[in-house]
């Protein structure tokens, strides 16, 4: 059961998508909706008070499963200390989706590579289900140049306020985070350039209903598979905003960002147990990046195996990379604002994520 603290007037996306995925799409990888409780006053729109989903056998959420896997990875990844380990950059990720990681890396990461690929597949299957509804609220809509300009403007509008917030917080950011912060402060033009790719030409793809707040905490690990839950969307947005159709790559970007948070959280946890000698910190950061990038590549491989050739992704690989970069960068800027405001110790994570996404920027 799930009760809503803010029972807002209007259609609740969690209820709406739950009804659709359970009764129309028959999507197997979510918790079936059993019922809901609504409150209606006079002629006003109903307010969803709570919903009830069928219990799904699980071993906890994918965030916990991932941190457990990372604990083993950081303990067993000693061979990766070699200086000659090549870490893929973000701009190379799509070029590597048909490649297997080097044996030493595959052995170190272990079964989680297959898990990431399966999670990518389930993500694409969710999106294909959401794109298949007969009702207008689920009918896919094309990207248009007008929508692309609107998306660019909304992303662009966040850049300067985020950098101003970062500039004010600089004295509180230490270590490598301070280096990344300085690089991000000097990268306004490069960030805008990444967003600018959204308005250069028409991108042939579609907008659909999406999860809207997709990360490892919104997925249950059921032993050998995954169950996607919690379709409420970002609670800070109004119900109307949360029902707007978006590129499904916004969800994909959310999960890619979640992998970076997990990789760093796992490393910090490992260090807190006294298992990272100070003179090996840089080598452990290489391991962190190796895990993050190869897991991201396998996740994208799983997603694209099901999504390629469908309305979910543009056929042009440059457009695909441009969209993934823009959505990931926008998400990282949002995370940076959130972390600076609520948990400054975490701000180094999105700062480093922004630096990664700008690699190769001129």
PDB file of N, CA and C in Angstrom, residues 228-326:
ATOM      1  N   UNK A 228       9.611  -2.960 -11.933  1.00  0.00           N
ATOM      2  CA  UNK A 228       9.648  -1.497 -11.928  1.00  0.00           C
ATOM      3  C   UNK A 228       8.418  -0.965 -11.189  1.00  0.00           C
ATOM      4  N   UNK A 229       8.636  -0.062 -10.264  1.00  0.00           N
ATOM      5  CA  UNK A 229       7.549   0.423  -9.405  1.00  0.00           C
ATOM      6  C   UNK A 229       7.535   1.957  -9.383  1.00  0.00           C
ATOM      7  N   UNK A 230       6.508   2.497  -8.704  1.00  0.00           N
ATOM      8  CA  UNK A 230       6.457   3.905  -8.301  1.00  0.00           C
ATOM      9  C   UNK A 230       6.442   4.849  -9.502  1.00  0.00           C
ATOM     10  N   UNK A 231       5.266   4.964 -10.124  1.00  0.00           N
ATOM     11  CA  UNK A 231       5.115   5.766 -11.337  1.00  0.00           C
ATOM     12  C   UNK A 231       4.568   7.158 -11.043  1.00  0.00           C
ATOM     13  N   UNK A 232       4.830   7.640  -9.847  1.00  0.00           N
ATOM     14  CA  UNK A 232       4.305   8.942  -9.436  1.00  0.00           C
ATOM     15  C   UNK A 232       4.958  10.091 -10.199  1.00  0.00           C
ATOM     16  N   UNK A 233       6.202   9.910 -10.654  1.00  0.00           N
ATOM     17  CA  UNK A 233       6.947  10.999 -11.270  1.00  0.00           C
ATOM     18  C   UNK A 233       7.611  11.854 -10.205  1.00  0.00           C
ATOM     19  N   UNK A 234       8.285  12.910 -10.629  1.00  0.00           N
ATOM     20  CA  UNK A 234       8.971  13.781  -9.663  1.00  0.00           C
ATOM     21  C   UNK A 234       7.936  14.517  -8.824  1.00  0.00           C
ATOM     22  N   UNK A 235       7.924  14.282  -7.500  1.00  0.00           N
ATOM     23  CA  UNK A 235       6.885  14.884  -6.650  1.00  0.00           C
ATOM     24  C   UNK A 235       6.887  16.404  -6.679  1.00  0.00           C
ATOM     25  N   UNK A 236       8.018  17.015  -7.041  1.00  0.00           N
ATOM     26  CA  UNK A 236       8.070  18.479  -7.061  1.00  0.00           C
ATOM     27  C   UNK A 236       7.268  19.060  -8.229  1.00  0.00           C
ATOM     28  N   UNK A 237       6.947  18.236  -9.217  1.00  0.00           N
ATOM     29  CA  UNK A 237       6.161  18.710 -10.362  1.00  0.00           C
ATOM     30  C   UNK A 237       4.669  18.535 -10.091  1.00  0.00           C
ATOM     31  N   UNK A 238       3.854  19.347 -10.734  1.00  0.00           N
ATOM     32  CA  UNK A 238       2.398  19.210 -10.609  1.00  0.00           C
ATOM     33  C   UNK A 238       1.942  17.951 -11.347  1.00  0.00           C
ATOM     34  N   UNK A 239       0.747  17.407 -10.980  1.00  0.00           N
ATOM     35  CA  UNK A 239       0.252  16.223 -11.711  1.00  0.00           C
ATOM     36  C   UNK A 239       0.174  16.457 -13.214  1.00  0.00           C
ATOM     37  N   UNK A 240      -0.186  17.673 -13.620  1.00  0.00           N
ATOM     38  CA  UNK A 240      -0.277  17.969 -15.059  1.00  0.00           C
ATOM     39  C   UNK A 240       1.094  17.877 -15.716  1.00  0.00           C
ATOM     40  N   UNK A 241       2.105  18.458 -15.081  1.00  0.00           N
ATOM     41  CA  UNK A 241       3.471  18.401 -15.625  1.00  0.00           C
ATOM     42  C   UNK A 241       3.951  16.965 -15.741  1.00  0.00           C
ATOM     43  N   UNK A 242       3.613  16.141 -14.741  1.00  0.00           N
ATOM     44  CA  UNK A 242       4.121  14.774 -14.719  1.00  0.00           C
ATOM     45  C   UNK A 242       3.502  13.911 -15.815  1.00  0.00           C
ATOM     46  N   UNK A 243       2.396  14.368 -16.390  1.00  0.00           N
ATOM     47  CA  UNK A 243       1.724  13.583 -17.437  1.00  0.00           C
ATOM     48  C   UNK A 243       2.153  14.011 -18.837  1.00  0.00           C
ATOM     49  N   UNK A 244       3.034  15.010 -18.931  1.00  0.00           N
ATOM     50  CA  UNK A 244       3.514  15.457 -20.246  1.00  0.00           C
ATOM     51  C   UNK A 244       4.366  14.354 -20.881  1.00  0.00           C
ATOM     52  N   UNK A 245       4.177  14.146 -22.169  1.00  0.00           N
ATOM     53  CA  UNK A 245       4.965  13.128 -22.875  1.00  0.00           C
ATOM     54  C   UNK A 245       6.385  13.629 -23.098  1.00  0.00           C
ATOM     55  N   UNK A 246       7.323  12.723 -22.916  1.00  0.00           N
ATOM     56  CA  UNK A 246       8.740  13.065 -23.043  1.00  0.00           C
ATOM     57  C   UNK A 246       9.448  11.972 -23.837  1.00  0.00           C
ATOM     58  N   UNK A 247      10.683  12.244 -24.207  1.00  0.00           N
ATOM     59  CA  UNK A 247      11.485  11.174 -24.796  1.00  0.00           C
ATOM     60  C   UNK A 247      11.734  10.126 -23.722  1.00  0.00           C
ATOM     61  N   UNK A 248      11.592   8.844 -24.057  1.00  0.00           N
ATOM     62  CA  UNK A 248      11.915   7.802 -23.076  1.00  0.00           C
ATOM     63  C   UNK A 248      13.381   7.848 -22.648  1.00  0.00           C
ATOM     64  N   UNK A 249      14.218   8.535 -23.433  1.00  0.00           N
ATOM     65  CA  UNK A 249      15.627   8.644 -23.063  1.00  0.00           C
ATOM     66  C   UNK A 249      15.816   9.477 -21.794  1.00  0.00           C
ATOM     67  N   UNK A 250      14.791  10.225 -21.376  1.00  0.00           N
ATOM     68  CA  UNK A 250      14.853  10.912 -20.089  1.00  0.00           C
ATOM     69  C   UNK A 250      14.926   9.891 -18.955  1.00  0.00           C
ATOM     70  N   UNK A 251      14.162   8.804 -19.068  1.00  0.00           N
ATOM     71  CA  UNK A 251      14.238   7.726 -18.071  1.00  0.00           C
ATOM     72  C   UNK A 251      15.600   7.030 -18.128  1.00  0.00           C
ATOM     73  N   UNK A 252      16.056   6.753 -19.345  1.00  0.00           N
ATOM     74  CA  UNK A 252      17.352   6.085 -19.513  1.00  0.00           C
ATOM     75  C   UNK A 252      18.450   6.918 -18.855  1.00  0.00           C
ATOM     76  N   UNK A 253      18.413   8.230 -19.078  1.00  0.00           N
ATOM     77  CA  UNK A 253      19.412   9.118 -18.484  1.00  0.00           C
ATOM     78  C   UNK A 253      19.336   9.073 -16.957  1.00  0.00           C
ATOM     79  N   UNK A 254      18.122   8.993 -16.412  1.00  0.00           N
ATOM     80  CA  UNK A 254      17.975   8.899 -14.960  1.00  0.00           C
ATOM     81  C   UNK A 254      18.674   7.676 -14.401  1.00  0.00           C
ATOM     82  N   UNK A 255      18.553   6.545 -15.096  1.00  0.00           N
ATOM     83  CA  UNK A 255      19.207   5.324 -14.619  1.00  0.00           C
ATOM     84  C   UNK A 255      20.724   5.417 -14.782  1.00  0.00           C
ATOM     85  N   UNK A 256      21.196   6.006 -15.865  1.00  0.00           N
ATOM     86  CA  UNK A 256      22.643   6.177 -16.043  1.00  0.00           C
ATOM     87  C   UNK A 256      23.218   7.054 -14.929  1.00  0.00           C
ATOM     88  N   UNK A 257      22.502   8.094 -14.549  1.00  0.00           N
ATOM     89  CA  UNK A 257      22.954   8.940 -13.446  1.00  0.00           C
ATOM     90  C   UNK A 257      22.961   8.137 -12.138  1.00  0.00           C
ATOM     91  N   UNK A 258      21.991   7.262 -11.962  1.00  0.00           N
ATOM     92  CA  UNK A 258      21.914   6.455 -10.749  1.00  0.00           C
ATOM     93  C   UNK A 258      23.110   5.523 -10.622  1.00  0.00           C
ATOM     94  N   UNK A 259      23.607   5.020 -11.754  1.00  0.00           N
ATOM     95  CA  UNK A 259      24.797   4.157 -11.714  1.00  0.00           C
ATOM     96  C   UNK A 259      26.000   4.931 -11.170  1.00  0.00           C
ATOM     97  N   UNK A 260      26.120   6.228 -11.550  1.00  0.00           N
ATOM     98  CA  UNK A 260      27.261   6.996 -11.043  1.00  0.00           C
ATOM     99  C   UNK A 260      27.141   7.206  -9.533  1.00  0.00           C
ATOM    100  N   UNK A 261      25.928   7.522  -9.071  1.00  0.00           N
ATOM    101  CA  UNK A 261      25.721   7.691  -7.624  1.00  0.00           C
ATOM    102  C   UNK A 261      26.069   6.406  -6.881  1.00  0.00           C
ATOM    103  N   UNK A 262      25.638   5.274  -7.423  1.00  0.00           N
ATOM    104  CA  UNK A 262      25.900   3.995  -6.756  1.00  0.00           C
ATOM    105  C   UNK A 262      27.391   3.694  -6.716  1.00  0.00           C
ATOM    106  N   UNK A 263      28.088   3.921  -7.832  1.00  0.00           N
ATOM    107  CA  UNK A 263      29.518   3.628  -7.895  1.00  0.00           C
ATOM    108  C   UNK A 263      30.276   4.433  -6.842  1.00  0.00           C
ATOM    109  N   UNK A 264      29.922   5.720  -6.702  1.00  0.00           N
ATOM    110  CA  UNK A 264      30.603   6.560  -5.722  1.00  0.00           C
ATOM    111  C   UNK A 264      30.179   6.186  -4.293  1.00  0.00           C
ATOM    112  N   UNK A 265      28.891   5.910  -4.080  1.00  0.00           N
ATOM    113  CA  UNK A 265      28.432   5.521  -2.740  1.00  0.00           C
ATOM    114  C   UNK A 265      29.123   4.237  -2.299  1.00  0.00           C
ATOM    115  N   UNK A 266      29.308   3.299  -3.237  1.00  0.00           N
ATOM    116  CA  UNK A 266      29.999   2.051  -2.911  1.00  0.00           C
ATOM    117  C   UNK A 266      31.445   2.286  -2.551  1.00  0.00           C
ATOM    118  N   UNK A 267      32.106   3.199  -3.269  1.00  0.00           N
ATOM    119  CA  UNK A 267      33.508   3.504  -2.981  1.00  0.00           C
ATOM    120  C   UNK A 267      33.647   4.194  -1.621  1.00  0.00           C
ATOM    121  N   UNK A 268      32.759   5.142  -1.339  1.00  0.00           N
ATOM    122  CA  UNK A 268      32.799   5.837  -0.051  1.00  0.00           C
ATOM    123  C   UNK A 268      32.572   4.850   1.093  1.00  0.00           C
ATOM    124  N   UNK A 269      31.642   3.933   0.903  1.00  0.00           N
ATOM    125  CA  UNK A 269      31.377   2.919   1.922  1.00  0.00           C
ATOM    126  C   UNK A 269      32.612   2.045   2.152  1.00  0.00           C
ATOM    127  N   UNK A 270      33.276   1.677   1.058  1.00  0.00           N
ATOM    128  CA  UNK A 270      34.490   0.863   1.134  1.00  0.00           C
ATOM    129  C   UNK A 270      35.584   1.624   1.894  1.00  0.00           C
ATOM    130  N   UNK A 271      35.697   2.920   1.595  1.00  0.00           N
ATOM    131  CA  UNK A 271      36.704   3.745   2.264  1.00  0.00           C
ATOM    132  C   UNK A 271      36.377   3.929   3.746  1.00  0.00           C
ATOM    133  N   UNK A 272      35.084   4.067   4.056  1.00  0.00           N
ATOM    134  CA  UNK A 272      34.671   4.246   5.448  1.00  0.00           C
ATOM    135  C   UNK A 272      35.007   3.031   6.306  1.00  0.00           C
ATOM    136  N   UNK A 273      35.161   1.880   5.652  1.00  0.00           N
ATOM    137  CA  UNK A 273      35.538   0.663   6.392  1.00  0.00           C
ATOM    138  C   UNK A 273      37.057   0.535   6.486  1.00  0.00           C
ATOM    139  N   UNK A 274      37.781   1.563   6.061  1.00  0.00           N
ATOM    140  CA  UNK A 274      39.230   1.570   6.167  1.00  0.00           C
ATOM    141  C   UNK A 274      39.929   0.703   5.147  1.00  0.00           C
ATOM    142  N   UNK A 275      39.245   0.444   4.007  1.00  0.00           N
ATOM    143  CA  UNK A 275      39.782  -0.503   3.023  1.00  0.00           C
ATOM    144  C   UNK A 275      40.427   0.178   1.816  1.00  0.00           C
ATOM    145  N   UNK A 276      40.548   1.515   1.869  1.00  0.00           N
ATOM    146  CA  UNK A 276      41.168   2.237   0.756  1.00  0.00           C
ATOM    147  C   UNK A 276      42.356   3.037   1.289  1.00  0.00           C
ATOM    148  N   UNK A 277      43.569   2.490   1.184  1.00  0.00           N
ATOM    149  CA  UNK A 277      44.754   3.255   1.612  1.00  0.00           C
ATOM    150  C   UNK A 277      44.831   4.571   0.849  1.00  0.00           C
ATOM    151  N   UNK A 278      45.259   5.614   1.533  1.00  0.00           N
ATOM    152  CA  UNK A 278      45.271   6.948   0.920  1.00  0.00           C
ATOM    153  C   UNK A 278      46.078   6.978  -0.378  1.00  0.00           C
ATOM    154  N   UNK A 279      47.179   6.216  -0.423  1.00  0.00           N
ATOM    155  CA  UNK A 279      48.005   6.254  -1.633  1.00  0.00           C
ATOM    156  C   UNK A 279      47.378   5.460  -2.785  1.00  0.00           C
ATOM    157  N   UNK A 280      46.265   4.766  -2.510  1.00  0.00           N
ATOM    158  CA  UNK A 280      45.589   4.011  -3.574  1.00  0.00           C
ATOM    159  C   UNK A 280      44.260   4.650  -3.992  1.00  0.00           C
ATOM    160  N   UNK A 281      43.966   5.823  -3.421  1.00  0.00           N
ATOM    161  CA  UNK A 281      42.663   6.435  -3.712  1.00  0.00           C
ATOM    162  C   UNK A 281      42.462   6.650  -5.211  1.00  0.00           C
ATOM    163  N   UNK A 282      43.473   7.160  -5.898  1.00  0.00           N
ATOM    164  CA  UNK A 282      43.349   7.420  -7.338  1.00  0.00           C
ATOM    165  C   UNK A 282      43.075   6.137  -8.116  1.00  0.00           C
ATOM    166  N   UNK A 283      43.734   5.046  -7.699  1.00  0.00           N
ATOM    167  CA  UNK A 283      43.519   3.761  -8.378  1.00  0.00           C
ATOM    168  C   UNK A 283      42.090   3.269  -8.147  1.00  0.00           C
ATOM    169  N   UNK A 284      41.575   3.489  -6.929  1.00  0.00           N
ATOM    170  CA  UNK A 284      40.194   3.083  -6.653  1.00  0.00           C
ATOM    171  C   UNK A 284      39.210   3.932  -7.447  1.00  0.00           C
ATOM    172  N   UNK A 285      39.543   5.188  -7.687  1.00  0.00           N
ATOM    173  CA  UNK A 285      38.662   6.021  -8.513  1.00  0.00           C
ATOM    174  C   UNK A 285      38.633   5.530  -9.956  1.00  0.00           C
ATOM    175  N   UNK A 286      39.772   5.000 -10.426  1.00  0.00           N
ATOM    176  CA  UNK A 286      39.777   4.383 -11.760  1.00  0.00           C
ATOM    177  C   UNK A 286      38.821   3.193 -11.775  1.00  0.00           C
ATOM    178  N   UNK A 287      38.880   2.383 -10.717  1.00  0.00           N
ATOM    179  CA  UNK A 287      37.961   1.236 -10.628  1.00  0.00           C
ATOM    180  C   UNK A 287      36.504   1.689 -10.642  1.00  0.00           C
ATOM    181  N   UNK A 288      36.263   2.767  -9.886  1.00  0.00           N
ATOM    182  CA  UNK A 288      34.901   3.312  -9.838  1.00  0.00           C
ATOM    183  C   UNK A 288      34.409   3.656 -11.239  1.00  0.00           C
ATOM    184  N   UNK A 289      35.266   4.338 -11.985  1.00  0.00           N
ATOM    185  CA  UNK A 289      34.876   4.782 -13.322  1.00  0.00           C
ATOM    186  C   UNK A 289      34.736   3.598 -14.278  1.00  0.00           C
ATOM    187  N   UNK A 290      35.609   2.608 -14.135  1.00  0.00           N
ATOM    188  CA  UNK A 290      35.512   1.398 -14.961  1.00  0.00           C
ATOM    189  C   UNK A 290      34.147   0.735 -14.751  1.00  0.00           C
ATOM    190  N   UNK A 291      33.746   0.585 -13.491  1.00  0.00           N
ATOM    191  CA  UNK A 291      32.445  -0.047 -13.179  1.00  0.00           C
ATOM    192  C   UNK A 291      31.318   0.782 -13.765  1.00  0.00           C
ATOM    193  N   UNK A 292      31.336   2.076 -13.477  1.00  0.00           N
ATOM    194  CA  UNK A 292      30.245   2.942 -13.935  1.00  0.00           C
ATOM    195  C   UNK A 292      30.084   2.888 -15.447  1.00  0.00           C
ATOM    196  N   UNK A 293      31.196   2.993 -16.182  1.00  0.00           N
ATOM    197  CA  UNK A 293      31.087   3.079 -17.634  1.00  0.00           C
ATOM    198  C   UNK A 293      30.676   1.751 -18.254  1.00  0.00           C
ATOM    199  N   UNK A 294      31.279   0.632 -17.794  1.00  0.00           N
ATOM    200  CA  UNK A 294      30.930  -0.642 -18.417  1.00  0.00           C
ATOM    201  C   UNK A 294      29.528  -1.101 -18.041  1.00  0.00           C
ATOM    202  N   UNK A 295      29.087  -0.783 -16.831  1.00  0.00           N
ATOM    203  CA  UNK A 295      27.698  -1.087 -16.453  1.00  0.00           C
ATOM    204  C   UNK A 295      26.738  -0.237 -17.282  1.00  0.00           C
ATOM    205  N   UNK A 296      27.079   1.045 -17.475  1.00  0.00           N
ATOM    206  CA  UNK A 296      26.240   1.917 -18.311  1.00  0.00           C
ATOM    207  C   UNK A 296      26.171   1.397 -19.743  1.00  0.00           C
ATOM    208  N   UNK A 297      27.293   0.943 -20.265  1.00  0.00           N
ATOM    209  CA  UNK A 297      27.339   0.425 -21.639  1.00  0.00           C
ATOM    210  C   UNK A 297      26.469  -0.825 -21.765  1.00  0.00           C
ATOM    211  N   UNK A 298      26.546  -1.725 -20.779  1.00  0.00           N
ATOM    212  CA  UNK A 298      25.723  -2.940 -20.856  1.00  0.00           C
ATOM    213  C   UNK A 298      24.231  -2.603 -20.712  1.00  0.00           C
ATOM    214  N   UNK A 299      23.917  -1.625 -19.857  1.00  0.00           N
ATOM    215  CA  UNK A 299      22.517  -1.188 -19.707  1.00  0.00           C
ATOM    216  C   UNK A 299      22.001  -0.633 -21.042  1.00  0.00           C
ATOM    217  N   UNK A 300      22.806   0.215 -21.684  1.00  0.00           N
ATOM    218  CA  UNK A 300      22.412   0.764 -22.982  1.00  0.00           C
ATOM    219  C   UNK A 300      22.286  -0.336 -24.032  1.00  0.00           C
ATOM    220  N   UNK A 301      23.166  -1.325 -23.965  1.00  0.00           N
ATOM    221  CA  UNK A 301      23.083  -2.447 -24.911  1.00  0.00           C
ATOM    222  C   UNK A 301      21.759  -3.182 -24.745  1.00  0.00           C
ATOM    223  N   UNK A 302      21.367  -3.440 -23.492  1.00  0.00           N
ATOM    224  CA  UNK A 302      20.096  -4.110 -23.237  1.00  0.00           C
ATOM    225  C   UNK A 302      18.921  -3.281 -23.703  1.00  0.00           C
ATOM    226  N   UNK A 303      19.002  -1.971 -23.471  1.00  0.00           N
ATOM    227  CA  UNK A 303      17.904  -1.093 -23.880  1.00  0.00           C
ATOM    228  C   UNK A 303      17.783  -1.051 -25.402  1.00  0.00           C
ATOM    229  N   UNK A 304      18.915  -0.833 -26.069  1.00  0.00           N
ATOM    230  CA  UNK A 304      18.877  -0.659 -27.519  1.00  0.00           C
ATOM    231  C   UNK A 304      18.577  -1.952 -28.262  1.00  0.00           C
ATOM    232  N   UNK A 305      18.887  -3.079 -27.647  1.00  0.00           N
ATOM    233  CA  UNK A 305      18.551  -4.365 -28.278  1.00  0.00           C
ATOM    234  C   UNK A 305      17.050  -4.459 -28.519  1.00  0.00           C
ATOM    235  N   UNK A 306      16.258  -3.919 -27.583  1.00  0.00           N
ATOM    236  CA  UNK A 306      14.800  -3.931 -27.724  1.00  0.00           C
ATOM    237  C   UNK A 306      14.264  -2.666 -28.378  1.00  0.00           C
ATOM    238  N   UNK A 307      14.968  -1.544 -28.214  1.00  0.00           N
ATOM    239  CA  UNK A 307      14.432  -0.250 -28.654  1.00  0.00           C
ATOM    240  C   UNK A 307      14.856   0.149 -30.054  1.00  0.00           C
ATOM    241  N   UNK A 308      15.999  -0.383 -30.533  1.00  0.00           N
ATOM    242  CA  UNK A 308      16.472  -0.009 -31.867  1.00  0.00           C
ATOM    243  C   UNK A 308      15.416  -0.326 -32.921  1.00  0.00           C
ATOM    244  N   UNK A 309      15.235   0.593 -33.851  1.00  0.00           N
ATOM    245  CA  UNK A 309      14.270   0.358 -34.913  1.00  0.00           C
ATOM    246  C   UNK A 309      12.839   0.644 -34.508  1.00  0.00           C
ATOM    247  N   UNK A 310      12.622   1.125 -33.290  1.00  0.00           N
ATOM    248  CA  UNK A 310      11.276   1.486 -32.829  1.00  0.00           C
ATOM    249  C   UNK A 310      11.196   3.003 -32.677  1.00  0.00           C
ATOM    250  N   UNK A 311      10.023   3.481 -32.311  1.00  0.00           N
ATOM    251  CA  UNK A 311       9.832   4.917 -32.146  1.00  0.00           C
ATOM    252  C   UNK A 311      10.508   5.461 -30.884  1.00  0.00           C
ATOM    253  N   UNK A 312      11.093   4.580 -30.055  1.00  0.00           N
ATOM    254  CA  UNK A 312      11.678   5.046 -28.793  1.00  0.00           C
ATOM    255  C   UNK A 312      12.950   5.851 -28.992  1.00  0.00           C
ATOM    256  N   UNK A 313      13.726   5.495 -30.009  1.00  0.00           N
ATOM    257  CA  UNK A 313      15.043   6.137 -30.172  1.00  0.00           C
ATOM    258  C   UNK A 313      15.228   6.576 -31.620  1.00  0.00           C
ATOM    259  N   UNK A 314      15.956   7.672 -31.830  1.00  0.00           N
ATOM    260  CA  UNK A 314      16.254   8.073 -33.217  1.00  0.00           C
ATOM    261  C   UNK A 314      17.177   7.072 -33.883  1.00  0.00           C
ATOM    262  N   UNK A 315      16.984   6.875 -35.173  1.00  0.00           N
ATOM    263  CA  UNK A 315      17.827   5.923 -35.912  1.00  0.00           C
ATOM    264  C   UNK A 315      19.245   6.452 -36.053  1.00  0.00           C
ATOM    265  N   UNK A 316      19.392   7.771 -36.072  1.00  0.00           N
ATOM    266  CA  UNK A 316      20.704   8.384 -36.236  1.00  0.00           C
ATOM    267  C   UNK A 316      21.459   8.337 -34.912  1.00  0.00           C
ATOM    268  N   UNK A 317      22.631   7.695 -34.904  1.00  0.00           N
ATOM    269  CA  UNK A 317      23.371   7.511 -33.649  1.00  0.00           C
ATOM    270  C   UNK A 317      23.857   8.831 -33.063  1.00  0.00           C
ATOM    271  N   UNK A 318      24.176   9.804 -33.921  1.00  0.00           N
ATOM    272  CA  UNK A 318      24.589  11.117 -33.405  1.00  0.00           C
ATOM    273  C   UNK A 318      23.439  11.783 -32.655  1.00  0.00           C
ATOM    274  N   UNK A 319      22.223  11.650 -33.187  1.00  0.00           N
ATOM    275  CA  UNK A 319      21.051  12.209 -32.504  1.00  0.00           C
ATOM    276  C   UNK A 319      20.799  11.484 -31.188  1.00  0.00           C
ATOM    277  N   UNK A 320      20.993  10.165 -31.194  1.00  0.00           N
ATOM    278  CA  UNK A 320      20.816   9.377 -29.971  1.00  0.00           C
ATOM    279  C   UNK A 320      21.780   9.845 -28.889  1.00  0.00           C
ATOM    280  N   UNK A 321      23.057  10.005 -29.259  1.00  0.00           N
ATOM    281  CA  UNK A 321      24.047  10.459 -28.280  1.00  0.00           C
ATOM    282  C   UNK A 321      23.735  11.882 -27.816  1.00  0.00           C
ATOM    283  N   UNK A 322      23.298  12.735 -28.740  1.00  0.00           N
ATOM    284  CA  UNK A 322      22.981  14.121 -28.376  1.00  0.00           C
ATOM    285  C   UNK A 322      21.833  14.170 -27.366  1.00  0.00           C
ATOM    286  N   UNK A 323      20.791  13.362 -27.587  1.00  0.00           N
ATOM    287  CA  UNK A 323      19.654  13.341 -26.663  1.00  0.00           C
ATOM    288  C   UNK A 323      20.056  12.771 -25.304  1.00  0.00           C
ATOM    289  N   UNK A 324      20.781  11.660 -25.329  1.00  0.00           N
ATOM    290  CA  UNK A 324      21.220  11.053 -24.070  1.00  0.00           C
ATOM    291  C   UNK A 324      22.103  12.015 -23.278  1.00  0.00           C
ATOM    292  N   UNK A 325      22.983  12.725 -23.985  1.00  0.00           N
ATOM    293  CA  UNK A 325      23.866  13.671 -23.313  1.00  0.00           C
ATOM    294  C   UNK A 325      23.075  14.826 -22.714  1.00  0.00           C
ATOM    295  N   UNK A 326      22.154  15.379 -23.492  1.00  0.00           N
ATOM    296  CA  UNK A 326      21.370  16.521 -23.008  1.00  0.00           C
ATOM    297  C   UNK A 326      20.538  16.142 -21.788  1.00  0.00           C
TER     298      UNK A 326
END
